[in-house]
Amino acid sequence: MVTKDQIMFARRLMVCVVISLGTPLAAQTVAAQNLRESARRQLAQNPGRALLLPAPPADYLPKSVEELTTESDVVVQARLVEDRSYLSRNEDYVLTDYRIQAPQIIAGRPSARTSPVPGQGTPLTLTVFGGDVMLEGVLVRAIDNNREPIKNGGQYLLFLKEAPGGQPGQYWIYYGGIFELLDGGRLDPLMKAASRVFHDAQGVALKEMVERIQAAKRVR
Amino acid sequence: MHAMACKPEWFTGGTPTVNFHGPPMGDIKILIPSAAFEDARVAAEQAAADWASALGRTITVQAGYGTCGSTDPLCIGFKNDHGSLPTDTGCASFGTASYNPTTGEWTESTNIRFEPNWTGGHQQNLRLTIAHELGHYFGLFNRLDATCTASNTVMGAGSCYAAQAPPSGTALGPTPSDAAALLNSTFGNQVRSTCGW
């Protein structure tokens, strides 16, 4: 049985609830976006069309080869072989893993975490922004416009940083430091703004670059 | 032809190449997601007012807290996940969204991304940082040409969360050069060119 007092209390409570809900919700409150939702919407609104997503614009200030070297965890020359593309943890971006094959360590050394089993090193992986994934029947294509694409199977000089919170052996490119090794032994930076950022690393021969990297590591 | 210093850079990409940018019409709203971002409110209001004045747009920071509906390209939110992506450099970034491949316009809401422990910075640094990221929303890339300085563009480098105020003369909002790059584009709101600069 409900008393008159209880009805009055319930009315006051409702007023309080309405006020307390109304005040902080002056701004619209809707679930944050993720790519799965976006793909569903794309399928409904633009069937057959890919969902395109550019990388955030990267802020690069000029940096020397010496700075790149000392600030990186490891510098390697290796072949990059595409492994898989997948959604980031929050499902808001697409990432791609490349296997770092036959790495020649030029400076630094891969973290001890990469060898959990004695005599059996964990393979090194490069994780980059971008790639293609199929989501809800929609092609989701993310592209890093800060750099040229990585050629599957190509040889690269890589300045690497351990991926924060990543798997053992998982690395990111440090500060856009990825250079394709061209026929003839010269290096070509993939970064589109390279002429402004890597003043001293334009068209440099691999041999010269390796000497500078090793010298920088010794000074450190 | 413009005789201003500081060569413009536009935020471009895709095939065919487009200039990524927010819708050229409509009122823009900025949403503060929670009390954890309250320190950024005043700086966001100042940055919004600066860009509104520079571009002749309506840009408001909404009262209260909220998160952008994903379908709204006129809505800009805040996140504190800068550093979680392989492309993240510097101290803050602009969280992109999907875009229209014909026009380059964002088709969904976007974000200003701070670092997880971003608080404690001088309000002027926050204002400059938010103004810089809003510049990306409107289609500007970083402007790092040798003729660019902290006083003639807001699209240079800054100290996002430094406790001390930026040096005297630093532009805290869009400069005439920043606005001109967006308002006087030869190629409308698509691919912009540096021709004439």
mmCIF file of C-alpha atoms in Angstrom, chain A residues 35-216:
data_model
loop_
_atom_site.group_PDB
_atom_site.id
_atom_site.type_symbol
_atom_site.label_atom_id
_atom_site.label_comp_id
_atom_site.label_asym_id
_atom_site.label_seq_id
_atom_site.Cartn_x
_atom_site.Cartn_y
_atom_site.Cartn_z
ATOM 1 C CA LEU A 35 34.575 1.787 -37.107
ATOM 2 C CA ARG A 36 32.123 -1.079 -36.783
ATOM 3 C CA GLU A 37 29.223 1.370 -36.389
ATOM 4 C CA SER A 38 30.598 3.478 -39.219
ATOM 5 C CA ALA A 39 30.809 0.434 -41.489
ATOM 6 C CA ARG A 40 27.206 -0.528 -40.743
ATOM 7 C CA ARG A 41 26.084 2.978 -41.592
ATOM 8 C CA GLN A 42 28.181 3.032 -44.764
ATOM 9 C CA LEU A 43 26.574 -0.230 -45.883
ATOM 10 C CA ALA A 44 23.123 1.253 -45.373
ATOM 11 C CA GLN A 45 23.813 4.665 -46.907
ATOM 12 C CA ASN A 46 26.473 4.001 -49.556
ATOM 13 C CA PRO A 47 26.402 0.282 -50.345
ATOM 14 C CA GLY A 48 29.419 -0.941 -52.282
ATOM 15 C CA ARG A 49 31.591 2.032 -51.308
ATOM 16 C CA ALA A 50 34.645 1.755 -49.090
ATOM 17 C CA LEU A 51 34.932 3.680 -45.846
ATOM 18 C CA LEU A 52 38.067 5.843 -46.061
ATOM 19 C CA LEU A 53 40.021 7.020 -43.049
ATOM 20 C CA PRO A 54 43.184 9.169 -43.096
ATOM 21 C CA ALA A 55 45.785 9.151 -40.333
ATOM 22 C CA PRO A 56 46.016 12.107 -37.976
ATOM 23 C CA PRO A 57 48.424 14.680 -39.420
ATOM 24 C CA ALA A 58 51.817 14.104 -37.812
ATOM 25 C CA ASP A 59 53.806 16.971 -36.303
ATOM 26 C CA TYR A 60 57.437 16.560 -37.328
ATOM 27 C CA LEU A 61 60.080 19.123 -36.522
ATOM 28 C CA PRO A 62 63.536 18.847 -38.113
ATOM 29 C CA LYS A 63 65.647 16.053 -36.671
ATOM 30 C CA SER A 64 69.150 14.855 -37.467
ATOM 31 C CA VAL A 65 70.202 11.264 -38.109
ATOM 32 C CA GLU A 66 72.123 11.419 -34.841
ATOM 33 C CA GLU A 67 69.007 12.459 -32.901
ATOM 34 C CA LEU A 68 66.918 9.807 -34.634
ATOM 35 C CA THR A 69 69.488 7.205 -33.680
ATOM 36 C CA THR A 70 69.911 8.104 -30.037
ATOM 37 C CA GLU A 71 66.177 8.481 -29.467
ATOM 38 C CA SER A 72 65.288 5.160 -31.147
ATOM 39 C CA ASP A 73 65.384 1.850 -29.279
ATOM 40 C CA VAL A 74 66.876 -0.025 -32.189
ATOM 41 C CA VAL A 75 67.922 0.667 -35.788
ATOM 42 C CA VAL A 76 67.697 -2.215 -38.252
ATOM 43 C CA GLN A 77 67.963 -2.917 -41.943
ATOM 44 C CA ALA A 78 65.380 -5.530 -42.876
ATOM 45 C CA ARG A 79 62.830 -6.808 -45.328
ATOM 46 C CA LEU A 80 59.220 -5.942 -44.465
ATOM 47 C CA VAL A 81 56.583 -8.539 -45.242
ATOM 48 C CA GLU A 82 52.946 -7.675 -44.705
ATOM 49 C CA ASP A 83 51.300 -9.908 -42.140
ATOM 50 C CA ARG A 84 47.799 -8.733 -41.218
ATOM 51 C CA SER A 85 45.579 -5.688 -40.827
ATOM 52 C CA TYR A 86 43.220 -5.340 -37.890
ATOM 53 C CA LEU A 87 41.247 -2.891 -35.756
ATOM 54 C CA SER A 88 42.935 -0.980 -32.943
ATOM 55 C CA ARG A 89 41.922 -1.858 -29.385
ATOM 56 C CA ASN A 90 39.141 0.763 -29.337
ATOM 57 C CA GLU A 91 38.040 -0.213 -32.842
ATOM 58 C CA ASP A 92 38.527 3.360 -34.013
ATOM 59 C CA TYR A 93 41.523 2.896 -36.326
ATOM 60 C CA VAL A 94 43.083 0.252 -38.586
ATOM 61 C CA LEU A 95 46.616 -0.992 -37.986
ATOM 62 C CA THR A 96 48.844 -3.288 -40.053
ATOM 63 C CA ASP A 97 51.603 -5.590 -38.857
ATOM 64 C CA TYR A 98 54.679 -6.276 -40.978
ATOM 65 C CA ARG A 99 57.128 -9.052 -40.193
ATOM 66 C CA ILE A 100 60.640 -7.642 -39.860
ATOM 67 C CA GLN A 101 62.549 -10.348 -41.701
ATOM 68 C CA ALA A 102 66.293 -11.037 -41.647
ATOM 69 C CA PRO A 103 66.999 -7.963 -39.548
ATOM 70 C CA GLN A 104 70.541 -6.644 -39.495
ATOM 71 C CA ILE A 105 70.883 -4.724 -36.248
ATOM 72 C CA ILE A 106 72.761 -1.488 -36.856
ATOM 73 C CA ALA A 107 72.340 0.112 -33.452
ATOM 74 C CA GLY A 108 70.684 -0.776 -30.163
ATOM 75 C CA ARG A 109 69.291 -4.200 -29.595
ATOM 76 C CA PRO A 110 65.802 -5.616 -29.459
ATOM 77 C CA SER A 111 64.372 -5.755 -25.965
ATOM 78 C CA ALA A 112 65.088 -8.815 -23.815
ATOM 79 C CA ARG A 113 61.355 -9.381 -23.920
ATOM 80 C CA THR A 114 61.786 -10.531 -27.495
ATOM 81 C CA SER A 115 63.512 -13.729 -26.392
ATOM 82 C CA PRO A 116 61.329 -15.368 -23.760
ATOM 83 C CA VAL A 117 62.618 -18.821 -24.675
ATOM 84 C CA PRO A 118 66.393 -19.350 -24.531
ATOM 85 C CA GLY A 119 67.810 -19.798 -27.993
ATOM 86 C CA GLN A 120 64.542 -18.952 -29.651
ATOM 87 C CA GLY A 121 64.040 -15.262 -30.418
ATOM 88 C CA THR A 122 60.569 -13.837 -30.814
ATOM 89 C CA PRO A 123 60.086 -12.486 -34.322
ATOM 90 C CA LEU A 124 60.117 -8.718 -34.663
ATOM 91 C CA THR A 125 56.965 -7.009 -35.831
ATOM 92 C CA LEU A 126 56.447 -3.513 -37.170
ATOM 93 C CA THR A 127 52.992 -2.068 -36.515
ATOM 94 C CA VAL A 128 51.914 0.911 -38.594
ATOM 95 C CA PHE A 129 48.776 2.976 -39.018
ATOM 96 C CA GLY A 130 46.641 1.979 -42.001
ATOM 97 C CA GLY A 131 45.524 -1.021 -43.987
ATOM 98 C CA ASP A 132 42.382 -2.641 -45.347
ATOM 99 C CA VAL A 133 39.893 -4.622 -43.277
ATOM 100 C CA MET A 134 36.422 -5.923 -44.099
ATOM 101 C CA LEU A 135 33.909 -4.892 -41.447
ATOM 102 C CA GLU A 136 30.220 -5.726 -41.611
ATOM 103 C CA GLY A 137 30.651 -6.374 -45.329
ATOM 104 C CA VAL A 138 32.319 -3.000 -45.942
ATOM 105 C CA LEU A 139 35.903 -2.367 -46.984
ATOM 106 C CA VAL A 140 37.469 -0.022 -44.429
ATOM 107 C CA ARG A 141 40.635 1.542 -45.821
ATOM 108 C CA ALA A 142 42.911 3.562 -43.557
ATOM 109 C CA ILE A 143 45.860 5.414 -45.079
ATOM 110 C CA ASP A 144 48.784 7.193 -43.487
ATOM 111 C CA ASN A 145 49.173 10.238 -45.700
ATOM 112 C CA ASN A 146 52.214 11.359 -43.754
ATOM 113 C CA ARG A 147 54.343 8.883 -45.702
ATOM 114 C CA GLU A 148 54.529 6.888 -48.916
ATOM 115 C CA PRO A 149 53.214 3.311 -48.690
ATOM 116 C CA ILE A 150 55.475 0.457 -47.587
ATOM 117 C CA LYS A 151 56.274 -1.955 -50.441
ATOM 118 C CA ASN A 152 55.561 -5.519 -49.419
ATOM 119 C CA GLY A 153 58.860 -7.413 -49.470
ATOM 120 C CA GLY A 154 60.929 -4.228 -49.754
ATOM 121 C CA GLN A 155 64.205 -3.564 -47.953
ATOM 122 C CA TYR A 156 64.149 -0.765 -45.420
ATOM 123 C CA LEU A 157 66.272 1.013 -42.873
ATOM 124 C CA LEU A 158 64.100 1.364 -39.775
ATOM 125 C CA PHE A 159 64.418 3.545 -36.688
ATOM 126 C CA LEU A 160 62.219 1.730 -34.194
ATOM 127 C CA LYS A 161 60.630 2.302 -30.823
ATOM 128 C CA GLU A 162 58.996 -0.437 -28.766
ATOM 129 C CA ALA A 163 55.210 -0.233 -29.109
ATOM 130 C CA PRO A 164 53.824 1.063 -25.790
ATOM 131 C CA GLY A 165 51.862 -1.740 -24.160
ATOM 132 C CA GLY A 166 52.526 -3.933 -27.181
ATOM 133 C CA GLN A 167 53.463 -7.576 -27.587
ATOM 134 C CA PRO A 168 57.069 -8.725 -27.150
ATOM 135 C CA GLY A 169 58.993 -7.794 -30.292
ATOM 136 C CA GLN A 170 56.363 -5.295 -31.463
ATOM 137 C CA TYR A 171 57.757 -1.983 -32.701
ATOM 138 C CA TRP A 172 56.564 1.297 -34.163
ATOM 139 C CA ILE A 173 58.465 3.511 -36.577
ATOM 140 C CA TYR A 174 60.107 6.242 -34.535
ATOM 141 C CA TYR A 175 59.456 9.790 -35.759
ATOM 142 C CA GLY A 176 58.769 8.754 -39.343
ATOM 143 C CA GLY A 177 62.201 7.107 -39.565
ATOM 144 C CA ILE A 178 61.657 4.596 -42.353
ATOM 145 C CA PHE A 179 63.896 4.697 -45.430
ATOM 146 C CA GLU A 180 63.550 2.456 -48.485
ATOM 147 C CA LEU A 181 66.783 0.930 -49.717
ATOM 148 C CA LEU A 182 66.892 1.588 -53.458
ATOM 149 C CA ASP A 183 68.839 -0.257 -56.137
ATOM 150 C CA GLY A 184 72.286 1.279 -56.069
ATOM 151 C CA GLY A 185 72.402 1.432 -52.286
ATOM 152 C CA ARG A 186 70.817 4.833 -51.695
ATOM 153 C CA LEU A 187 68.129 5.488 -49.106
ATOM 154 C CA ASP A 188 64.835 7.187 -49.813
ATOM 155 C CA PRO A 189 62.778 8.426 -46.849
ATOM 156 C CA LEU A 190 59.099 7.446 -47.007
ATOM 157 C CA MET A 191 58.047 10.536 -45.081
ATOM 158 C CA LYS A 192 56.416 13.053 -47.417
ATOM 159 C CA ALA A 193 57.804 16.044 -45.521
ATOM 160 C CA ALA A 194 61.275 14.469 -45.388
ATOM 161 C CA SER A 195 63.090 17.342 -47.079
ATOM 162 C CA ARG A 196 61.968 19.589 -44.231
ATOM 163 C CA VAL A 197 62.469 17.112 -41.402
ATOM 164 C CA PHE A 198 65.536 15.038 -42.326
ATOM 165 C CA HIS A 199 67.776 17.753 -43.756
ATOM 166 C CA ASP A 200 70.862 15.558 -43.583
ATOM 167 C CA ALA A 201 69.355 12.315 -44.841
ATOM 168 C CA GLN A 202 68.322 13.058 -48.399
ATOM 169 C CA GLY A 203 69.581 10.516 -50.932
ATOM 170 C CA VAL A 204 72.264 9.279 -48.557
ATOM 171 C CA ALA A 205 74.009 5.973 -49.325
ATOM 172 C CA LEU A 206 73.260 3.132 -46.910
ATOM 173 C CA LYS A 207 76.957 2.695 -46.132
ATOM 174 C CA GLU A 208 77.346 6.345 -45.102
ATOM 175 C CA MET A 209 74.127 6.257 -43.077
ATOM 176 C CA VAL A 210 75.207 3.123 -41.206
ATOM 177 C CA GLU A 211 78.520 4.770 -40.294
ATOM 178 C CA ARG A 212 76.732 7.837 -38.958
ATOM 179 C CA ILE A 213 74.261 5.736 -36.966
ATOM 180 C CA GLN A 214 77.002 3.653 -35.399
ATOM 181 C CA ALA A 215 79.031 6.764 -34.577
ATOM 182 C CA ALA A 216 75.977 8.351 -32.948
#
